[in-house]
């Protein structure tokens, strides 16, 4: 069983912001309410990756969500660079070669590899169109089992999948869930949402939250309220 995580460290705030300056301003506003940040495509490709090093130096953790997928050698060298940057989590697509290369390159560093099984924007028809014979549920299961067998640390999944994956894979695999909406907040473009409390009860270890925090009038209070909800649900 993985050790209990401090409730504040279970909230990962997605810095889905257009540039470094906006991201730094948000980190300042959130202050000590948030200890873990996600840097994705938008910010990383707008010069935001160096923020990872600065956040690490400030005692924060960083999830680099670049969903790597390339030949093994390229994935491995990329993972080495991200380990050197001080990232805590990095995402890769759940293809066996890719996962194997990432796990090998992680080496003794503290970087943990998270696999994305099937993107949540895909349904069975999308998979068929892309040439797959399995539907979403079967492909998620197959890739989740492969990820675990290859030594991947965790999976990114929708909160609805979390309960099933927890049952399938046991207590040790990390489950990281986006699609989180505190009761009463806007769903935005997320279709399958869950409150923080329900996602924790379903077995999620970490919750990724973007707009309900960074788009709030008072981001710091919004983050603090989610952490309280996590703490209450985790008991
Ligand atoms: O603003 P919101 O809370 O919807 O942001 C969720 C974050 O999680 C975004 O950075 C988004 O890219 C990411 N994500 C997601 N759904 C997935 C995988 C990642 O919303 N299936």
Short mmCIF file of C-alpha atoms and ligand atoms in Angstrom, two decimals:
data_model
loop_
_atom_site.label_atom_id
_atom_site.label_comp_id
_atom_site.label_asym_id
_atom_site.label_seq_id
_atom_site.Cartn_x
_atom_site.Cartn_y
_atom_site.Cartn_z
CA UNK A 1 0.00 0.00 0.00
CA UNK A 2 1.37 3.44 -0.87
CA UNK A 3 1.98 5.77 2.09
CA UNK A 4 -0.78 8.30 2.79
CA UNK A 5 -0.23 11.60 0.98
CA UNK A 6 -0.81 14.97 2.64
CA UNK A 7 -4.20 16.26 1.33
CA UNK A 8 -2.63 19.47 0.03
CA UNK A 9 -0.13 17.48 -2.03
CA UNK A 10 -2.99 15.53 -3.68
CA UNK A 11 -4.25 18.60 -5.53
CA UNK A 12 -2.38 19.29 -8.78
CA UNK A 13 -3.28 22.67 -10.28
CA UNK A 14 -3.06 22.76 -14.08
CA UNK A 15 -1.24 25.94 -15.13
CA UNK A 16 -3.15 26.14 -18.42
CA UNK A 17 -2.07 29.71 -19.05
CA UNK A 18 -0.67 31.41 -22.14
CA UNK A 19 2.78 32.43 -20.94
CA UNK A 20 5.36 32.32 -18.21
CA UNK A 21 4.35 35.65 -16.73
CA UNK A 22 0.70 34.60 -16.29
CA UNK A 23 1.80 31.29 -14.78
CA UNK A 24 4.19 32.94 -12.33
CA UNK A 25 1.48 35.40 -11.28
CA UNK A 26 -0.93 32.49 -10.63
CA UNK A 27 1.69 30.62 -8.58
CA UNK A 28 2.22 33.78 -6.50
CA UNK A 29 -1.52 34.16 -5.93
CA UNK A 30 -1.94 30.52 -4.91
CA UNK A 31 1.02 30.80 -2.58
CA UNK A 32 1.08 28.08 0.08
CA UNK A 33 -2.42 26.78 -0.74
CA UNK A 34 -0.93 24.70 -3.59
CA UNK A 35 2.18 22.53 -3.62
CA UNK A 36 1.86 20.68 -6.94
CA UNK A 37 1.52 22.15 -10.46
CA UNK A 38 0.96 20.74 -13.92
CA UNK A 39 2.68 22.23 -16.96
CA UNK A 40 1.07 21.11 -20.22
CA UNK A 41 1.44 21.81 -23.93
CA UNK A 42 0.22 25.40 -23.84
CA UNK A 43 2.65 26.67 -21.23
CA UNK A 44 5.57 24.37 -22.08
CA UNK A 45 5.56 25.43 -25.73
CA UNK A 46 5.29 29.10 -24.74
CA UNK A 47 8.57 29.05 -22.84
CA UNK A 48 7.14 27.75 -19.58
CA UNK A 49 9.30 24.67 -18.98
CA UNK A 50 11.98 26.58 -17.02
CA UNK A 51 9.24 27.33 -14.49
CA UNK A 52 9.53 23.67 -13.49
CA UNK A 53 13.03 24.30 -12.17
CA UNK A 54 11.95 27.46 -10.34
CA UNK A 55 8.97 25.69 -8.77
CA UNK A 56 11.20 22.85 -7.64
CA UNK A 57 13.63 25.33 -6.11
CA UNK A 58 10.66 26.89 -4.25
CA UNK A 59 9.80 23.50 -2.75
CA UNK A 60 6.90 22.72 -5.10
CA UNK A 61 6.33 19.63 -7.22
CA UNK A 62 5.81 19.63 -10.96
CA UNK A 63 3.90 17.35 -13.30
CA UNK A 64 5.10 17.76 -16.88
CA UNK A 65 2.16 16.67 -19.02
CA UNK A 66 3.71 16.29 -22.46
CA UNK A 67 2.33 12.81 -23.24
CA UNK A 68 5.54 11.54 -24.83
CA UNK A 69 5.46 9.00 -27.63
CA UNK A 70 8.33 8.38 -30.04
CA UNK A 71 10.97 5.74 -30.69
CA UNK A 72 12.37 4.37 -27.45
CA UNK A 73 15.70 6.17 -27.67
CA UNK A 74 14.06 9.56 -28.12
CA UNK A 75 11.60 8.96 -25.31
CA UNK A 76 14.44 7.86 -23.04
CA UNK A 77 16.57 10.94 -23.69
CA UNK A 78 13.53 13.17 -23.16
CA UNK A 79 12.76 11.50 -19.84
CA UNK A 80 16.38 11.98 -18.75
CA UNK A 81 16.10 15.71 -19.44
CA UNK A 82 12.84 15.93 -17.50
CA UNK A 83 14.38 14.06 -14.56
CA UNK A 84 17.24 16.54 -14.62
CA UNK A 85 14.73 19.40 -14.65
CA UNK A 86 13.38 18.10 -11.34
CA UNK A 87 9.90 17.05 -12.49
CA UNK A 88 7.95 14.68 -10.23
CA UNK A 89 5.54 13.26 -12.83
CA UNK A 90 5.71 12.97 -16.60
CA UNK A 91 3.10 11.49 -18.91
CA UNK A 92 3.71 9.07 -21.78
CA UNK A 93 1.23 7.34 -24.05
CA UNK A 94 0.68 3.75 -22.93
CA UNK A 95 2.49 1.95 -25.76
CA UNK A 96 4.76 -0.82 -24.49
CA UNK A 97 7.96 0.42 -26.20
CA UNK A 98 7.35 3.95 -25.01
CA UNK A 99 6.59 2.94 -21.42
CA UNK A 100 9.60 0.59 -21.27
CA UNK A 101 11.96 3.29 -22.52
CA UNK A 102 10.58 5.84 -20.06
CA UNK A 103 10.85 3.48 -17.08
CA UNK A 104 14.45 2.59 -17.99
CA UNK A 105 15.45 6.23 -18.44
CA UNK A 106 13.86 7.26 -15.14
CA UNK A 107 16.62 5.27 -13.48
CA UNK A 108 17.21 6.16 -9.86
CA UNK A 109 15.72 9.65 -10.20
CA UNK A 110 12.59 10.69 -8.30
CA UNK A 111 10.68 11.15 -11.55
CA UNK A 112 7.55 9.02 -11.75
CA UNK A 113 6.14 7.86 -15.07
CA UNK A 114 2.39 8.16 -15.65
CA UNK A 115 0.77 6.47 -18.63
CA UNK A 116 -2.24 7.73 -20.55
CA UNK A 117 -4.14 4.59 -21.56
CA UNK A 118 -6.73 5.90 -24.03
CA UNK A 119 -7.39 9.61 -24.39
CA UNK A 120 -10.77 10.42 -22.90
CA UNK A 121 -11.83 12.18 -26.09
CA UNK A 122 -11.82 8.79 -27.86
CA UNK A 123 -14.84 6.49 -28.01
CA UNK A 124 -15.15 3.04 -29.61
CA UNK A 125 -15.88 4.51 -33.04
CA UNK A 126 -12.76 6.72 -32.87
CA UNK A 127 -10.64 3.69 -32.00
CA UNK A 128 -12.10 1.71 -34.87
CA UNK A 129 -11.43 4.58 -37.25
CA UNK A 130 -7.82 4.62 -36.03
CA UNK A 131 -7.48 0.91 -36.84
CA UNK A 132 -7.96 -0.66 -33.40
CA UNK A 133 -10.07 -3.78 -32.90
CA UNK A 134 -10.58 -3.32 -29.17
CA UNK A 135 -13.12 -0.91 -27.71
CA UNK A 136 -12.21 1.70 -25.11
CA UNK A 137 -12.85 -0.42 -22.04
CA UNK A 138 -10.82 -3.40 -23.26
CA UNK A 139 -7.97 -1.26 -24.57
CA UNK A 140 -7.79 0.71 -21.30
CA UNK A 141 -7.58 -2.58 -19.37
CA UNK A 142 -4.97 -4.07 -21.65
CA UNK A 143 -2.77 -0.98 -21.53
CA UNK A 144 -3.25 -0.53 -17.78
CA UNK A 145 -2.04 -4.08 -17.15
CA UNK A 146 0.90 -3.59 -19.52
CA UNK A 147 1.80 -0.34 -17.76
CA UNK A 148 1.83 -2.05 -14.39
CA UNK A 149 3.87 -4.99 -15.67
CA UNK A 150 6.46 -2.61 -17.14
CA UNK A 151 6.95 -0.71 -13.88
CA UNK A 152 5.07 2.45 -14.76
CA UNK A 153 4.23 4.32 -11.53
CA UNK A 154 0.72 5.42 -12.35
CA UNK A 155 -2.06 6.10 -14.79
CA UNK A 156 -3.95 9.19 -15.82
CA UNK A 157 -7.62 8.28 -15.97
CA UNK A 158 -11.07 9.78 -15.76
CA UNK A 159 -12.53 9.66 -12.25
CA UNK A 160 -15.17 7.26 -13.59
CA UNK A 161 -12.46 4.76 -14.53
CA UNK A 162 -10.64 5.12 -11.21
CA UNK A 163 -12.74 2.64 -9.21
CA UNK A 164 -12.45 -0.07 -11.85
CA UNK A 165 -8.71 0.44 -12.35
CA UNK A 166 -8.09 0.44 -8.61
CA UNK A 167 -9.86 -2.93 -8.37
CA UNK A 168 -8.05 -4.30 -11.38
CA UNK A 169 -4.54 -3.17 -10.43
CA UNK A 170 -4.52 -3.09 -6.63
CA UNK A 171 -3.42 -0.45 -4.16
CA UNK A 172 0.07 0.48 -5.34
CA UNK A 173 -0.46 2.03 -8.74
CA UNK A 174 -0.98 5.82 -8.67
CA UNK A 175 -4.22 7.05 -10.20
CA UNK A 176 -4.24 10.67 -11.31
CA UNK A 177 -7.61 12.06 -12.39
CA UNK A 178 -8.55 15.23 -14.28
CA UNK A 179 -12.23 15.99 -14.91
CA UNK A 180 -12.76 17.23 -11.36
CA UNK A 181 -15.46 19.77 -10.56
CA UNK A 182 -16.37 20.90 -7.04
CA UNK A 183 -20.17 20.79 -6.51
CA UNK A 184 -21.82 23.82 -8.11
CA UNK A 185 -18.96 24.79 -10.45
CA UNK A 186 -19.20 24.89 -14.25
CA UNK A 187 -18.40 21.68 -16.15
CA UNK A 188 -16.78 23.72 -18.97
CA UNK A 189 -16.01 21.24 -21.78
CA UNK A 190 -15.53 18.25 -19.45
CA UNK A 191 -18.20 15.60 -20.03
CA UNK A 192 -17.49 13.05 -17.33
CA UNK A 193 -16.90 14.96 -14.15
CA UNK A 194 -16.76 14.10 -10.46
CA UNK A 195 -16.43 16.11 -7.28
CA UNK A 196 -13.10 15.94 -5.45
CA UNK A 197 -14.66 13.90 -2.64
CA UNK A 198 -16.12 11.29 -4.98
CA UNK A 199 -12.90 10.97 -6.99
CA UNK A 200 -10.92 10.36 -3.80
CA UNK A 201 -13.52 7.80 -2.67
CA UNK A 202 -13.21 6.07 -6.06
CA UNK A 203 -9.50 5.54 -5.44
CA UNK A 204 -7.74 8.52 -7.02
CA UNK A 205 -4.43 9.47 -5.41
CA UNK A 206 -4.07 12.85 -7.11
CA UNK A 207 -6.63 15.24 -8.61
CA UNK A 208 -5.77 17.53 -11.52
CA UNK A 209 -7.81 20.74 -11.46
CA UNK A 210 -7.51 23.62 -13.88
CA UNK A 211 -10.30 26.11 -14.51
CA UNK A 212 -12.17 25.71 -11.19
CA UNK A 213 -8.99 27.09 -9.54
CA UNK A 214 -7.20 29.27 -12.08
CA UNK A 215 -10.47 30.74 -13.38
CA UNK A 216 -11.92 31.47 -9.93
CA UNK A 217 -12.30 35.02 -8.61
CA UNK A 218 -10.24 33.93 -5.64
CA UNK A 219 -8.00 31.05 -6.79
CA UNK A 220 -6.38 30.61 -3.40
CA UNK A 221 -9.72 30.08 -1.60
CA UNK A 222 -10.91 27.79 -4.39
CA UNK A 223 -7.79 25.64 -4.01
CA UNK A 224 -8.05 25.63 -0.21
CA UNK A 225 -11.68 24.49 -0.42
CA UNK A 226 -10.70 21.56 -2.68
CA UNK A 227 -7.90 20.56 -0.30
CA UNK A 228 -10.40 20.60 2.57
CA UNK A 229 -12.75 18.40 0.59
CA UNK A 230 -9.89 15.99 -0.18
CA UNK A 231 -8.93 15.87 3.51
CA UNK A 232 -12.51 15.15 4.57
CA UNK A 233 -12.95 12.43 1.94
CA UNK A 234 -9.61 10.81 2.74
CA UNK A 235 -10.65 10.68 6.41
O1 LIG B 1 -9.67 23.10 -16.50
P1 LIG B 1 -9.79 21.63 -16.22
O2 LIG B 1 -9.95 21.32 -14.74
O3 LIG B 1 -10.83 20.97 -17.07
O4 LIG B 1 -8.37 21.07 -16.64
C1 LIG B 1 -8.04 19.74 -16.59
C2 LIG B 1 -6.62 19.51 -17.00
O5 LIG B 1 -6.43 18.12 -17.12
C3 LIG B 1 -6.22 20.12 -18.33
O6 LIG B 1 -4.84 20.53 -18.22
C4 LIG B 1 -6.36 19.00 -19.31
O7 LIG B 1 -5.43 19.04 -20.36
C5 LIG B 1 -6.06 17.79 -18.45
N1 LIG B 1 -6.73 16.56 -18.92
C6 LIG B 1 -8.09 16.43 -19.06
N2 LIG B 1 -8.66 15.26 -19.47
C7 LIG B 1 -7.89 14.25 -19.76
C8 LIG B 1 -6.50 14.35 -19.62
C9 LIG B 1 -5.95 15.53 -19.19
O8 LIG B 1 -8.84 17.37 -18.80
N3 LIG B 1 -8.45 13.13 -20.12
#
